[in-house]
Rosetta silent file (secondary structure, phi, psi, omega in degrees, C-alpha in Angstrom):
SEQUENCE: FENYVTKTVITKLDLTNGKELPGATLEVYEVNVDSNGDPVLGNGEEVLTKVDSWVSKAEGGHLIKGLVLGRTYILREVKPAKGYVTAEDIVFVCNGTNKVVMLDDVTKLEISKMQLQKMTIANLICEHIAQNKQVILFTCQDRERKYL
SCORE:     score description
SCORE:     0.000 S_00000001
   1 L     0.000  123.654 -176.584   -0.111    0.008    0.094 S_00000001
   2 L  -135.934  119.949 -172.727    1.317    3.261   -1.020 S_00000001
   3 L   -83.134  145.011  155.852    0.021    6.772   -0.281 S_00000001
   4 L  -144.376  167.964 -173.549    0.213    9.472   -3.077 S_00000001
   5 L   -84.407  141.469  167.667   -1.288   13.028   -3.487 S_00000001
   6 L   -72.722  162.173  171.225   -4.235   13.494   -5.980 S_00000001
   7 E  -139.325  125.162  167.344   -3.926   15.655   -8.838 S_00000001
   8 E  -113.008  125.899  152.580   -6.775   17.374  -10.613 S_00000001
   9 E   -71.126  134.165  160.728   -6.428   19.449  -13.820 S_00000001
  10 E  -119.689  131.377  172.487   -8.935   21.930  -14.459 S_00000001
  11 E  -127.749  147.745  175.529   -8.995   23.595  -17.979 S_00000001
  12 E  -116.641  121.883 -165.896  -11.263   26.216  -19.217 S_00000001
  13 E  -122.155  137.362  172.614  -11.935   26.142  -22.927 S_00000001
  14 E   -81.317  143.888 -140.430  -13.733   28.214  -25.409 S_00000001
  15 L   -90.545  -33.821 -167.133  -16.651   26.196  -26.650 S_00000001
  16 L   -94.404  -35.508  165.212  -16.281   27.298  -30.365 S_00000001
  17 L  -122.452   34.535  174.232  -12.410   26.626  -31.053 S_00000001
  18 L    54.263   15.360  175.679  -11.429   24.609  -28.284 S_00000001
  19 L   -85.431  142.895  178.372   -8.655   26.941  -26.976 S_00000001
  20 E   -56.106  146.213 -159.816   -7.773   27.544  -23.467 S_00000001
  21 L  -122.815  113.637  177.904   -9.777   30.702  -22.275 S_00000001
  22 L   -82.259  167.448  170.167   -8.102   33.107  -19.922 S_00000001
  23 L    81.461    0.295  178.316   -9.791   35.516  -17.542 S_00000001
  24 L   -86.968  129.806 -167.444  -12.555   33.387  -16.007 S_00000001
  25 E  -109.892  112.269 -178.292  -12.659   33.362  -12.335 S_00000001
  26 E   -93.979  162.164 -174.658  -13.343   29.594  -10.936 S_00000001
  27 E  -156.693  141.362  159.721  -13.854   27.795   -7.632 S_00000001
  28 E  -108.529  160.000 -177.852  -13.961   24.133   -6.501 S_00000001
  29 E  -149.953  117.636  163.413  -16.095   23.312   -3.748 S_00000001
  30 E   -64.307  133.163  175.171  -16.364   20.039   -1.593 S_00000001
  31 E   -94.287  127.216 -179.764  -19.955   18.790   -1.302 S_00000001
  32 L   -88.834  140.867  173.867  -20.174   17.713    2.480 S_00000001
  33 E  -137.911  163.830 -176.446  -21.998   14.604    2.912 S_00000001
  34 L   -78.262 -165.133 -176.636  -23.285   12.467    5.910 S_00000001
  35 L   -80.402  -24.844  162.276  -22.206    8.978    6.893 S_00000001
  36 L   -74.791   -3.317  175.894  -24.564    7.621    4.185 S_00000001
  37 L    95.791   -8.836 -179.293  -22.893    9.509    1.517 S_00000001
  38 L   -90.119  125.130 -176.239  -25.777   11.912    1.043 S_00000001
  39 E   -27.320  109.762  166.232  -25.334   15.588    0.467 S_00000001
  40 L   -65.646  136.486 -167.051  -25.764   17.405    3.851 S_00000001
  41 E  -110.800  148.727  175.586  -28.403   20.285    3.351 S_00000001
  42 E  -131.286  124.192 -178.704  -28.668   23.545    4.860 S_00000001
  43 L    49.347   37.530  171.409  -31.664   25.972    4.382 S_00000001
  44 L    94.556  -20.272 -166.436  -32.787   23.528    1.444 S_00000001
  45 E  -116.199  162.142  171.342  -29.208   23.628   -0.212 S_00000001
  46 E   -61.064  142.588  167.455  -26.103   21.489   -0.292 S_00000001
  47 L   -98.799  116.587 -174.212  -23.353   22.615    2.371 S_00000001
  48 E  -104.167  150.918  172.642  -20.377   23.389    0.314 S_00000001
  49 E  -110.090  103.619 -173.869  -16.784   23.735    1.381 S_00000001
  50 E   -79.455  134.921  179.389  -14.483   26.039   -0.880 S_00000001
  51 E   -89.258  -42.566 -175.063  -11.326   24.180   -1.811 S_00000001
  52 E  -167.749  160.579 -169.324   -9.794   26.617   -4.210 S_00000001
  53 E  -156.756  119.716 -166.405  -10.134   29.662   -6.155 S_00000001
  54 E  -153.411  151.057  173.842   -8.226   31.138   -9.256 S_00000001
  55 E   -81.364  115.015  179.649   -8.415   33.016  -12.487 S_00000001
  56 L   -66.439  153.425 -164.150   -7.823   30.904  -15.709 S_00000001
  57 L  -111.217  175.079 -174.233   -4.816   31.524  -17.558 S_00000001
  58 L   -96.000   12.985  171.454   -4.294   31.145  -21.470 S_00000001
  59 L  -170.526  149.608  176.659   -2.161   27.911  -21.278 S_00000001
  60 L    88.848   -9.989 -177.667   -1.450   25.025  -18.806 S_00000001
  61 L    67.051  167.733  173.643   -4.650   24.554  -16.983 S_00000001
  62 E  -116.199  153.536 -162.182   -4.829   24.736  -13.151 S_00000001
  63 E  -130.162  132.129  170.809   -3.716   22.015  -11.013 S_00000001
  64 E  -114.801  104.165  171.687   -5.031   21.030   -7.559 S_00000001
  65 E   -90.140  145.379  168.196   -3.399   18.737   -5.458 S_00000001
  66 L    93.152   21.853  165.634   -4.842   16.620   -2.493 S_00000001
  67 L   -62.281  160.613 -169.174   -8.503   16.438   -3.081 S_00000001
  68 L   -88.079  139.604  178.362   -9.918   13.391   -1.166 S_00000001
  69 L   -62.168  131.568  169.044  -10.131   10.260   -3.255 S_00000001
  70 L   100.613  -29.881 -176.953  -13.761    9.383   -3.502 S_00000001
  71 L   -83.539  160.261 -165.785  -15.320   12.799   -2.614 S_00000001
  72 E  -111.464  136.557  174.754  -17.842   14.750   -4.778 S_00000001
  73 E  -130.278  175.083 -167.896  -16.650   18.207   -5.808 S_00000001
  74 E  -132.808  128.347  167.476  -18.288   21.105   -7.654 S_00000001
  75 E  -117.805  121.719 -152.727  -16.534   23.228  -10.162 S_00000001
  76 E  -133.834  123.571  168.365  -18.176   26.646  -10.479 S_00000001
  77 E   -93.842  113.397 -172.988  -17.547   29.377  -12.644 S_00000001
  78 E   -63.288  -46.251  179.411  -17.927   32.676  -10.412 S_00000001
  79 E  -134.081  124.925  167.884  -17.205   35.174  -13.237 S_00000001
  80 L   -66.827  146.511  158.732  -17.022   34.533  -16.932 S_00000001
  81 L   -33.462  130.531  174.856  -14.358   35.631  -19.170 S_00000001
  82 L   -46.428  123.383  176.911  -15.028   38.924  -20.947 S_00000001
  83 L   105.389   -3.029 -165.996  -17.298   38.355  -23.716 S_00000001
  84 E  -139.907  159.121 -160.572  -18.617   34.861  -22.559 S_00000001
  85 L  -102.326  159.833 -167.561  -21.773   33.468  -20.783 S_00000001
  86 L   -88.527  128.224 -175.370  -21.198   31.666  -17.176 S_00000001
  87 L   -64.786  156.172  167.449  -20.838   27.894  -17.751 S_00000001
  88 L   -64.721  147.919 -179.943  -23.048   25.492  -15.975 S_00000001
  89 L   -69.868  157.102  166.309  -21.412   23.871  -12.680 S_00000001
  90 E  -107.865  115.211  172.885  -19.651   20.637  -12.991 S_00000001
  91 E   -87.937  122.064  162.178  -19.993   17.859  -10.618 S_00000001
  92 E  -143.592  170.047 -169.960  -17.065   15.189  -10.249 S_00000001
  93 E  -117.580  119.613 -164.141  -15.711   12.611   -8.126 S_00000001
  94 L   -77.417  118.735  175.559  -11.982   12.772   -7.281 S_00000001
  95 L  -116.967   17.730 -177.022  -10.393    9.633   -8.891 S_00000001
  96 L    99.288  -63.914 -179.995   -6.776   10.498   -8.202 S_00000001
  97 L  -118.201   33.911  175.635   -5.882   11.932  -11.729 S_00000001
  98 L   -41.047  146.590  151.262   -8.925   13.975  -12.731 S_00000001
  99 E  -132.985  121.792 -174.614   -9.106   15.991  -15.751 S_00000001
 100 E  -109.800  116.478 -177.134  -11.893   18.430  -15.741 S_00000001
 101 E  -113.327  144.869 -173.442  -12.827   20.572  -18.625 S_00000001
 102 E  -130.218  124.900 -172.043  -15.120   23.515  -18.470 S_00000001
 103 E  -120.703  133.660 -172.510  -16.346   24.888  -21.727 S_00000001
 104 E  -112.894  149.897  165.782  -17.541   28.602  -22.124 S_00000001
 105 L  -119.548  154.648  176.192  -19.704   30.016  -25.105 S_00000001
 106 E   -52.003  137.776  168.814  -19.587   33.080  -26.480 S_00000001
 107 L   -49.199  146.468  170.030  -22.151   36.032  -25.606 S_00000001
 108 L  -129.169  133.282 -171.106  -24.818   36.135  -28.049 S_00000001
 109 L  -113.573  137.668 -176.561  -26.915   39.129  -28.758 S_00000001
 110 E  -106.468  143.449  167.301  -30.348   38.702  -30.004 S_00000001
 111 E  -144.053  132.584  169.730  -32.147   41.960  -31.770 S_00000001
 112 E  -140.714  156.018  170.585  -35.589   42.001  -32.983 S_00000001
 113 L   -69.697  148.889  179.952  -37.866   44.785  -33.790 S_00000001
 114 L  -131.884  173.425  168.123  -40.414   45.775  -31.164 S_00000001
 115 E   -92.571  120.780 -179.555  -43.551   48.037  -30.629 S_00000001
 116 E  -124.963  127.392 -152.935  -42.995   51.210  -28.607 S_00000001
 117 L    36.738   46.594  175.090  -45.959   53.268  -27.573 S_00000001
 118 L    78.511    3.550 -176.704  -48.200   51.329  -30.041 S_00000001
 119 E  -105.190  124.794  167.620  -45.972   52.382  -32.974 S_00000001
 120 E   -94.599  148.225 -171.811  -44.266   49.782  -35.262 S_00000001
 121 L   -83.604   98.774 -176.599  -41.024   50.455  -36.504 S_00000001
 122 L   -38.201  -73.157 -159.525  -40.993   49.906  -40.452 S_00000001
 123 L  -143.359  135.993  178.274  -37.368   48.989  -40.783 S_00000001
 124 E  -115.258  121.237  158.283  -34.264   48.894  -38.240 S_00000001
 125 E  -110.735  133.668  179.656  -30.728   49.510  -39.245 S_00000001
 126 E  -124.119  159.164  169.673  -28.306   48.649  -36.663 S_00000001
 127 E  -141.968  118.176 -171.472  -24.703   48.794  -36.210 S_00000001
 128 E  -107.176  140.061  174.017  -22.592   46.684  -33.636 S_00000001
 129 E  -114.369  139.086 -179.642  -18.988   47.168  -33.194 S_00000001
 130 L   -96.139  176.749 -177.850  -17.633   43.690  -31.964 S_00000001
 131 L   -63.387  -12.239  171.192  -15.003   43.206  -29.372 S_00000001
 132 L  -105.968   32.272  162.846  -12.093   43.243  -32.276 S_00000001
 133 L    77.561   -2.448 -170.051  -13.434   46.482  -33.538 S_00000001
 134 L   -73.113  128.000  171.592  -15.159   44.860  -36.648 S_00000001
 135 E   -87.606  121.282  177.543  -18.387   47.059  -37.421 S_00000001
 136 E  -107.028  118.265  179.991  -21.382   44.868  -38.388 S_00000001
 137 E  -107.214  138.882 -178.012  -24.270   46.667  -40.127 S_00000001
 138 E  -154.693  160.628  167.568  -27.767   44.726  -40.612 S_00000001
 139 E  -124.624  147.113 -177.192  -31.351   45.572  -41.178 S_00000001
 140 E  -110.080  124.947  164.755  -34.033   43.745  -39.343 S_00000001
 141 L   -91.633  176.561  175.689  -37.465   43.502  -41.386 S_00000001
 142 L   -37.446  128.385  165.452  -40.860   42.886  -39.935 S_00000001
 143 L    58.762   26.154 -176.478  -40.694   39.879  -37.334 S_00000001
 144 L  -109.161  139.547  170.266  -37.042   39.026  -38.161 S_00000001
 145 E  -103.184  138.475  160.552  -34.338   38.270  -35.631 S_00000001
 146 E  -102.336  134.939 -174.695  -30.883   38.731  -35.866 S_00000001
 147 E  -120.567  136.993  174.556  -28.268   36.791  -33.715 S_00000001
 148 L  -119.041    0.000    0.000  -24.629   38.120  -33.541 S_00000001
């Protein structure tokens, strides 16, 4: 029998291109369980203990050493990288050499025409300046929606 330190690597990736995504604030929580292995509830919610917190980097992922083998953990995105939406929590059980990947999708902008003070807008010409300074011009016709 040999003791070893568990190693969990957490990587934050862009959903569209698969590249590592810097600038997201992430946290890992241990889910507290009772002697039967059921989550301990406080005020109707699971009781969590924060294990680690960091901001994702452009390369290499994030290494957490010493998670308890067989315990349940939650990876939570507290603040997404600029221009991205917050990802869903990921629940995982420490197996000693976990590799956990969280994917982030870009923010999507939906634009549609609306009535204002009972007046219908005949045509709507919009200009959107993207993060890369690219200017996007488009026109919304009646009942048409645009997604950027």
